[in-house]
C-alpha positions as a printed NumPy array, in Angstrom:
array([[ 62.407,  12.059, 222.179],
       [ 59.27 ,  13.462, 222.014],
       [ 57.984,  11.45 , 225.388],
       [ 61.057,  12.891, 226.959],
       [ 60.294,  16.354, 226.598],
       [ 56.862,  15.492, 227.958],
       [ 58.262,  14.071, 230.741],
       [ 60.679,  16.847, 231.355],
       [ 57.408,  19.412, 230.867],
       [ 55.29 ,  17.747, 233.642],
       [ 58.885,  17.924, 236.073],
       [ 58.898,  21.225, 235.325],
       [ 55.481,  22.207, 235.907],
       [ 54.875,  20.09 , 239.54 ],
       [ 58.437,  21.358, 241.148],
       [ 58.009,  25.206, 240.221],
       [ 59.551,  27.188, 242.984],
       [ 56.972,  29.589, 245.087],
       [ 57.629,  32.946, 243.028],
       [ 55.287,  35.802, 242.804],
       [ 56.748,  36.836, 239.822],
       [ 56.114,  33.298, 237.787],
       [ 54.121,  34.111, 235.287],
       [ 52.751,  30.567, 234.575],
       [ 51.575,  30.673, 238.466],
       [ 50.149,  34.073, 237.732],
       [ 47.958,  32.865, 234.664],
       [ 46.798,  29.697, 236.494],
       [ 45.554,  31.891, 240.019],
       [ 43.778,  33.927, 237.055],
       [ 42.414,  31.461, 235.552],
       [ 41.495,  29.702, 238.899],
       [ 40.116,  33.275, 239.928],
       [ 37.533,  33.748, 237.175],
       [ 36.429,  30.411, 237.776],
       [ 35.898,  30.548, 240.813],
       [ 33.697,  34.213, 240.208],
       [ 31.761,  31.962, 237.53 ],
       [ 31.186,  29.615, 239.689],
       [ 29.926,  31.924, 242.497],
       [ 28.001,  33.698, 240.227],
       [ 25.83 ,  30.361, 238.559],
       [ 25.316,  29.246, 242.472],
       [ 23.715,  32.687, 243.579],
       [ 21.382,  32.47 , 240.483],
       [ 20.304,  28.74 , 240.478],
       [ 18.693,  27.753, 243.656],
       [ 20.339,  24.332, 244.35 ],
       [ 19.271,  24.405, 247.743],
       [ 15.733,  24.255, 247.054],
       [ 16.129,  21.234, 244.31 ],
       [ 18.467,  18.935, 246.601],
       [ 16.085,  19.641, 249.148],
       [ 12.696,  18.59 , 246.92 ],
       [ 14.92 ,  15.488, 245.821],
       [ 15.695,  14.745, 249.655],
       [ 11.833,  14.658, 249.933],
       [ 11.329,  12.356, 247.419],
       [  9.362,  14.457, 245.156],
       [  9.057,  17.861, 243.275],
       [  7.806,  20.684, 245.485],
       [  3.748,  22.383, 244.181],
       [  4.281,  25.569, 242.11 ],
       [  3.067,  28.243, 244.366],
       [  1.903,  30.177, 241.595],
       [ -0.433,  27.567, 240.126],
       [ -3.915,  27.445, 241.395],
       [ -5.129,  24.697, 243.158],
       [ -7.755,  22.068, 242.048],
       [-11.292,  22.918, 244.411],
       [-12.939,  19.741, 245.222],
       [-17.064,  20.721, 244.974],
       [-17.825,  18.507, 247.778],
       [-15.787,  20.565, 250.752],
       [-13.763,  22.998, 250.908],
       [-10.162,  21.486, 250.326],
       [ -8.13 ,  21.928, 247.338],
       [ -5.224,  19.662, 245.664],
       [ -2.386,  20.31 , 243.696],
       [ -2.922,  18.507, 240.848],
       [ -5.999,  16.031, 238.965],
       [ -4.492,  12.452, 240.341],
       [ -4.87 ,  13.883, 244.075],
       [ -8.437,  15.126, 243.324],
       [ -9.437,  12.087, 241.644],
       [ -8.545,  10.245, 244.707],
       [-10.303,  12.091, 246.448],
       [-13.135,  12.327, 244.782],
       [-13.283,   8.706, 244.497],
       [-12.885,   8.611, 248.395],
       [-16.346,  11.028, 248.362],
       [-18.307,   8.485, 246.363],
       [-17.117,   5.561, 248.339],
       [-18.469,   7.477, 251.18 ],
       [-21.72 ,   7.82 , 249.61 ],
       [-22.408,   4.514, 248.048],
       [-21.848,   3.241, 251.806],
       [-24.705,   5.085, 253.26 ],
       [-26.896,   2.849, 251.409],
       [-26.452,   0.078, 253.882],
       [-28.637,  -0.362, 256.478],
       [-28.56 ,   1.033, 259.987],
       [-29.016,  -0.582, 263.408],
       [-32.442,   0.395, 263.377],
       [-33.292,  -0.643, 260.492],
       [-32.106,  -3.823, 260.848],
       [-33.79 ,  -4.317, 264.182],
       [-36.849,  -3.509, 262.771],
       [-36.157,  -6.446, 260.345],
       [-34.662,  -9.044, 262.563],
       [-37.671, -10.424, 263.806],
       [-39.457, -11.334, 260.712],
       [-35.868, -12.534, 259.603],
       [-35.456, -14.865, 263.162],
       [-38.982, -16.283, 262.87 ],
       [-38.12 , -17.166, 258.883],
       [-34.798, -18.883, 260.412],
       [-36.509, -20.981, 262.94 ],
       [-38.994, -22.297, 260.492],
       [-36.66 , -22.829, 258.07 ],
       [-34.581, -25.151, 259.826],
       [-37.619, -26.953, 261.918],
       [-37.78 , -29.185, 258.907],
       [-33.931, -30.01 , 259.189],
       [-33.054, -33.677, 261.128],
       [-32.154, -33.799, 265.085],
       [-32.967, -29.698, 265.3  ],
       [-36.529, -29.463, 263.531],
       [-38.342, -30.428, 267.126],
       [-35.948, -27.752, 269.086],
       [-36.43 , -24.823, 266.342],
       [-40.553, -25.256, 266.831],
       [-39.981, -24.988, 270.475],
       [-37.784, -22.072, 270.338],
       [-40.861, -20.337, 267.462],
       [-43.359, -21.298, 270.744],
       [-41.192, -19.982, 273.122],
       [-40.433, -16.462, 271.043],
       [-44.221, -15.779, 270.859],
       [-45.21 , -16.888, 274.57 ],
       [-42.195, -14.804, 275.989],
       [-43.2  , -11.264, 277.094],
       [-42.526,  -8.506, 274.119],
       [-40.25 ,  -7.06 , 276.56 ],
       [-37.884,  -9.968, 276.694],
       [-38.244, -10.445, 272.836],
       [-37.551,  -6.811, 272.466],
       [-34.04 ,  -7.317, 274.796],
       [-33.154, -10.601, 272.27 ],
       [-33.602,  -8.872, 269.201],
       [-31.334,  -5.51 , 270.416],
       [-28.7  ,  -8.119, 270.978],
       [-28.699, -10.194, 267.873],
       [-28.992,  -7.124, 265.839],
       [-26.197,  -4.892, 267.709],
       [-24.48 ,  -8.024, 267.322],
       [-24.359,  -8.57 , 263.934],
       [-23.855,  -5.049, 263.217],
       [-20.445,  -4.81 , 265.208],
       [-19.376,  -8.26 , 263.03 ],
       [-20.601,  -7.346, 260.085],
       [-19.341,  -3.601, 260.196],
       [-20.973,  -2.711, 256.817],
       [-20.888,   0.974, 256.977],
       [-17.529,   0.636, 255.262],
       [-19.197,  -1.775, 252.708],
       [-19.055,   0.366, 248.893],
       [-20.073,  -2.825, 246.445],
       [-22.154,  -5.335, 247.205],
       [-19.616,  -7.871, 246.59 ],
       [-17.289,  -6.71 , 249.337],
       [-20.486,  -8.037, 251.272],
       [-19.956, -11.5  , 250.426],
       [-16.431, -11.466, 251.442],
       [-17.36 , -10.241, 255.01 ],
       [-20.032, -12.491, 255.159],
       [-17.928, -15.76 , 254.621],
       [-14.958, -14.502, 257.26 ],
       [-17.473, -13.013, 259.338],
       [-20.004, -15.623, 260.136],
       [-17.283, -18.303, 260.829],
       [-15.595, -15.737, 263.428],
       [-19.257, -15.438, 265.14 ],
       [-19.577, -19.101, 265.328],
       [-16.327, -19.151, 267.213],
       [-17.038, -16.533, 269.612],
       [-17.639, -18.671, 272.996],
       [-19.03 , -15.663, 274.746],
       [-21.957, -15.09 , 271.586],
       [-22.215, -18.638, 272.038],
       [-22.978, -18.758, 275.496],
       [-24.918, -15.602, 275.134],
       [-27.348, -17.571, 273.003],
       [-27.824, -20.568, 275.234],
       [-29.091, -18.044, 278.21 ],
       [-31.661, -16.39 , 275.806],
       [-32.865, -19.978, 274.926],
       [-31.875, -21.633, 278.14 ],
       [-35.723, -22.705, 279.112],
       [-35.483, -24.633, 275.738],
       [-32.247, -25.916, 275.912],
       [-32.454, -27.113, 278.446],
       [-34.21 , -30.305, 277.512],
       [-31.577, -30.997, 275.169],
       [-27.973, -32.105, 275.148],
       [-25.156, -30.246, 274.599],
       [-24.254, -31.557, 270.681],
       [-27.92 , -30.651, 269.986],
       [-27.574, -27.355, 271.291],
       [-24.492, -26.734, 269.772],
       [-25.677, -27.925, 266.312],
       [-28.837, -25.995, 266.62 ],
       [-26.863, -22.844, 267.688],
       [-24.335, -23.518, 264.331],
       [-27.708, -23.624, 261.899],
       [-29.067, -20.842, 263.398],
       [-26.256, -18.36 , 263.232],
       [-25.663, -19.553, 259.779],
       [-29.221, -19.193, 258.355],
       [-29.873, -16.269, 260.137],
       [-26.718, -14.383, 258.65 ],
       [-27.59 , -15.652, 255.508],
       [-30.837, -13.831, 255.417],
       [-29.212, -10.777, 256.845],
       [-26.892, -10.427, 253.817],
       [-29.569, -11.182, 251.606],
       [-31.488,  -8.254, 253.234],
       [-28.21 ,  -6.025, 253.25 ],
       [-27.49 ,  -6.994, 249.506],
       [-31.119,  -6.084, 248.118],
       [-31.651,  -2.68 , 250.342],
       [-28.064,  -1.774, 249.015],
       [-29.464,  -2.604, 245.195],
       [-32.508,  -1.066, 245.694],
       [-31.586,   1.978, 246.757],
       [-32.741,   4.919, 244.714],
       [-30.149,   6.915, 242.874],
       [-28.391,  10.168, 243.749],
       [-27.9  ,  10.823, 240.234],
       [-29.521,  13.596, 239.076],
       [-32.356,  12.804, 236.329],
       [-31.538,  12.962, 232.712],
       [-31.559,  15.787, 230.315],
       [-32.767,  13.328, 226.961],
       [-32.517,  14.913, 223.947],
       [-35.456,  15.034, 221.239],
       [-33.003,  13.166, 218.312],
       [-31.749,  10.403, 220.661],
       [-34.143,   7.215, 220.681],
       [-32.156,   4.643, 222.919],
       [-34.835,   1.538, 222.282],
       [-34.   ,   1.499, 218.978],
       [-31.921,  -1.136, 216.731],
       [-29.483,   1.336, 215.358],
       [-28.53 ,   2.878, 219.005],
       [-28.259,  -0.903, 220.228],
       [-25.7  ,  -1.765, 217.782],
       [-23.862,   1.1  , 218.507],
       [-23.214,   0.642, 222.123],
       [-22.308,  -3.07 , 221.052],
       [-19.827,  -1.673, 218.578],
       [-18.675,   1.044, 221.154],
       [-18.321,  -1.243, 223.924],
       [-16.503,  -3.755, 221.551],
       [-14.084,  -0.909, 220.581],
       [-13.308,   0.089, 224.321],
       [-12.131,  -3.43 , 225.058],
       [-10.283,  -3.952, 222.186],
       [ -8.606,  -0.758, 222.778],
       [ -7.682,  -1.703, 226.484],
       [ -6.163,  -5.102, 224.734],
       [ -4.033,  -2.742, 222.538],
       [ -2.918,  -0.785, 225.239],
       [ -1.612,  -3.814, 227.329],
       [  1.177,  -3.879, 224.875],
       [  2.607,  -0.561, 225.752],
       [  2.46 ,  -1.066, 230.003],
       [  3.356,  -4.742, 230.089],
       [  5.374,  -4.03 , 233.467],
       [  2.803,  -2.041, 235.03 ],
       [  1.021,  -4.827, 237.531],
       [ -2.314,  -2.587, 238.002],
       [ -2.978,  -2.306, 234.039],
       [ -2.461,  -5.973, 233.628],
       [ -4.547,  -7.107, 236.327],
       [ -7.255,  -4.627, 234.656],
       [ -6.72 ,  -5.956, 231.296],
       [ -6.951,  -9.515, 232.339],
       [-10.678,  -8.938, 234.434],
       [-12.085,  -6.789, 231.431],
       [-10.902,  -9.558, 228.934],
       [-12.178, -12.792, 231.31 ],
       [-15.581, -10.505, 232.379],
       [-16.747,  -8.836, 229.685],
       [-15.923, -10.522, 226.135],
       [-18.206, -13.37 , 225.222],
       [-17.317, -17.161, 225.786],
       [-17.813, -19.242, 222.519],
       [-18.501, -21.908, 223.805],
       [-21.456, -20.399, 226.079],
       [-24.15 , -19.243, 223.9  ],
       [-26.197, -17.862, 226.57 ],
       [-23.448, -15.052, 227.153],
       [-23.66 , -14.211, 223.238],
       [-25.692, -10.618, 222.404],
       [-28.496, -11.451, 219.611],
       [-27.331, -11.557, 216.301],
       [-29.525,  -8.397, 215.224],
       [-27.21 ,  -6.382, 217.517],
       [-23.947,  -8.254, 216.713],
       [-24.169,  -8.583, 212.771],
       [-23.441,  -4.499, 212.192],
       [-20.614,  -4.77 , 214.784],
       [-19.511,  -8.034, 212.611],
       [-19.488,  -5.938, 209.09 ],
       [-17.646,  -3.078, 210.716],
       [-14.637,  -5.146, 212.431],
       [-11.588,  -5.733, 211.02 ],
       [-10.364,  -8.533, 213.004],
       [ -9.605,  -6.275, 215.887],
       [-13.277,  -5.573, 217.413],
       [-14.235,  -7.797, 220.838],
       [-17.564,  -8.891, 221.062],
       [-19.079,  -7.901, 224.303],
       [-21.47 , -10.612, 225.93 ],
       [-24.662,  -9.868, 227.232],
       [-23.921,  -8.491, 231.037],
       [-21.162,  -6.04 , 229.485],
       [-23.785,  -4.581, 226.843],
       [-26.302,  -3.768, 229.522],
       [-23.572,  -2.358, 231.527],
       [-22.517,   0.031, 228.406],
       [-25.91 ,   0.617, 227.337],
       [-26.362,   2.349, 230.45 ],
       [-23.286,   4.004, 230.83 ],
       [-23.726,   5.32 , 227.425],
       [-27.368,   6.487, 227.451],
       [-26.245,   8.081, 230.834],
       [-23.127,   9.962, 228.723],
       [-25.355,  11.29 , 226.353],
       [-27.637,  12.799, 228.488],
       [-24.596,  15.101, 229.371],
       [-23.775,  16.651, 226.085],
       [-23.642,  20.077, 225.999],
       [-25.161,  22.51 , 224.014],
       [-21.815,  23.248, 221.925],
       [-21.766,  19.404, 221.734],
       [-19.176,  18.905, 224.504],
       [-18.956,  16.866, 227.212],
       [-17.378,  17.51 , 230.693],
       [-15.754,  14.652, 232.191],
       [-16.4  ,  15.922, 235.798],
       [-19.721,  15.982, 235.504],
       [-19.843,  12.463, 233.77 ],
       [-18.034,  11.056, 236.377],
       [-19.84 ,  12.236, 239.487],
       [-22.963,  11.047, 237.464],
       [-21.543,   7.549, 236.805],
       [-20.64 ,   7.201, 240.388],
       [-24.16 ,   8.823, 241.648],
       [-25.437,   6.12 , 239.718],
       [-25.962,   3.162, 241.778],
       [-27.027,   0.97 , 238.982],
       [-24.507,   1.501, 236.747],
       [-21.997,   0.794, 240.098],
       [-23.857,  -2.563, 240.829],
       [-23.467,  -3.267, 237.406],
       [-19.659,  -2.734, 237.353],
       [-19.664,  -4.461, 240.348],
       [-21.542,  -7.311, 239.364],
       [-18.991,  -7.598, 236.148],
       [-16.313,  -7.79 , 237.94 ],
       [-16.398,  -8.953, 241.421],
       [-13.998,  -6.72 , 243.121],
       [-12.884,  -8.02 , 247.22 ],
       [-13.01 ,  -5.053, 249.541],
       [ -9.366,  -4.362, 249.449],
       [ -9.807,  -3.21 , 245.593],
       [-13.068,  -1.003, 246.442],
       [-10.481,   2.536, 245.766],
       [ -8.835,   0.892, 242.462],
       [-12.269,  -0.701, 241.125],
       [-13.366,   2.728, 241.035],
       [-10.423,   3.945, 238.993],
       [-10.939,   1.389, 236.809],
       [-14.495,   2.958, 236.241],
       [-13.063,   5.958, 235.646],
       [-10.662,   4.339, 232.838],
       [-13.901,   2.761, 230.866],
       [-15.979,   6.279, 231.511],
       [-12.823,   8.252, 229.902],
       [-12.61 ,   5.8  , 226.793],
       [-16.381,   6.183, 226.325],
       [-16.395,   9.546, 226.688],
       [-13.838,  10.065, 224.094],
       [-15.337,   8.11 , 221.903],
       [-18.646,   9.576, 222.036],
       [-16.975,  13.131, 221.675],
       [-16.14 ,  11.984, 218.349],
       [-19.146,  11.49 , 217.122],
       [-20.737,  14.104, 218.596],
       [-18.421,  16.316, 216.598],
       [-18.999,  14.376, 213.417],
       [-22.82 ,  14.468, 213.973],
       [-22.715,  18.041, 214.209],
       [-20.478,  18.579, 211.277],
       [-22.481,  16.398, 208.911],
       [-25.838,  18.68 , 210.184],
       [-23.942,  21.866, 209.547],
       [-23.025,  20.995, 205.982],
       [-26.077,  18.514, 205.18 ],
       [-23.896,  15.495, 204.131],
       [-25.629,  12.318, 204.108],
       [-25.286,  10.058, 206.688],
       [-24.507,   7.24 , 204.643],
       [-21.148,   9.081, 203.389],
       [-19.5  ,   9.48 , 206.832],
       [-18.183,   7.366, 209.421],
       [-19.992,   4.977, 211.643],
       [-19.775,   7.348, 214.491],
       [-21.302,   9.775, 212.919],
       [-24.442,   7.463, 213.487],
       [-24.097,   8.434, 217.237],
       [-27.598,   9.835, 219.112],
       [-29.172,   9.867, 215.215]])
């Protein structure tokens, strides 16, 4: 009976006559009008159009009232810290790439490298006599002709290797392998070399000439690779001189033990954080590289630090600390020493200054590069990973500086405080 009444009411509701005096219709129309007014008022107060446009463009618009972050190297400003860090990494990459020699420096060194190359392959079978003849020929030609030959080789090797864009020395290794093969396959270059040594190669068959050109190019490119690597690694650092605090004793055994402990804590922290970011491909790759290159190999004693340094870490560990290898210890020693030199008068560490100082310290950069051996495509990512390590070290050292200053103020014995209070003692 109830269902029939409900159905009857529905039929009556949907078949109401068009009557202006109908109270039910008046109530519905009044309700619709009030809803429309409220909706219009809400729409006018809420900027839905900007929200929709920002969604279409793929992100949130920058707040115009928020001050932009300036770059201290140029006049550009950026909306957030991530874009500023990316720009600063690009500036650091540009400055590091300037360490490589230019064409004029290579030209000055090329005569010595070419002569060494010919003398090295003079002892090889089948091309030894040919190399000696080329040495005698190079000494007998006019100075002008010799200059033309060296200028051609310098420009050719410089254009093929193009190391102006090289940031890390390990990137040069990748270029060396690929571009040497390209140079050997360049028929125009091989013909030009035949023309340069035509008076010597004319007395030898084609197979001997091809074998000689291959040996000459490979040996010379190897020497150029060594020369550029040494030039980049021995370049004086652009970092400002450190202001060593009077109470710091960086050569003491206590400080070295602390460096080993902090380095192991940083690696262990990265290992723990990997459980929170299993879906992040970049972080998991970072985690894998750190564990692979920073931790000592139990089966290789040459990677272990000395017992007097690692013994204190073993006493403090509860099973979670990692024992870093010798190369990682040297890296953390330089990094922590540089970081401690940036302690302000109030005990704080300004991260921007520490990051800039680390990236301009070529010794630390080259040690980092030797540890992770990144390829050319990961130069920017490598700098981001280095920044992560610097952030971790600064966070740990800041706590130690704070505890040390508190203990100095209350004159509390050092042996009754946490181990981080031993920093810079």
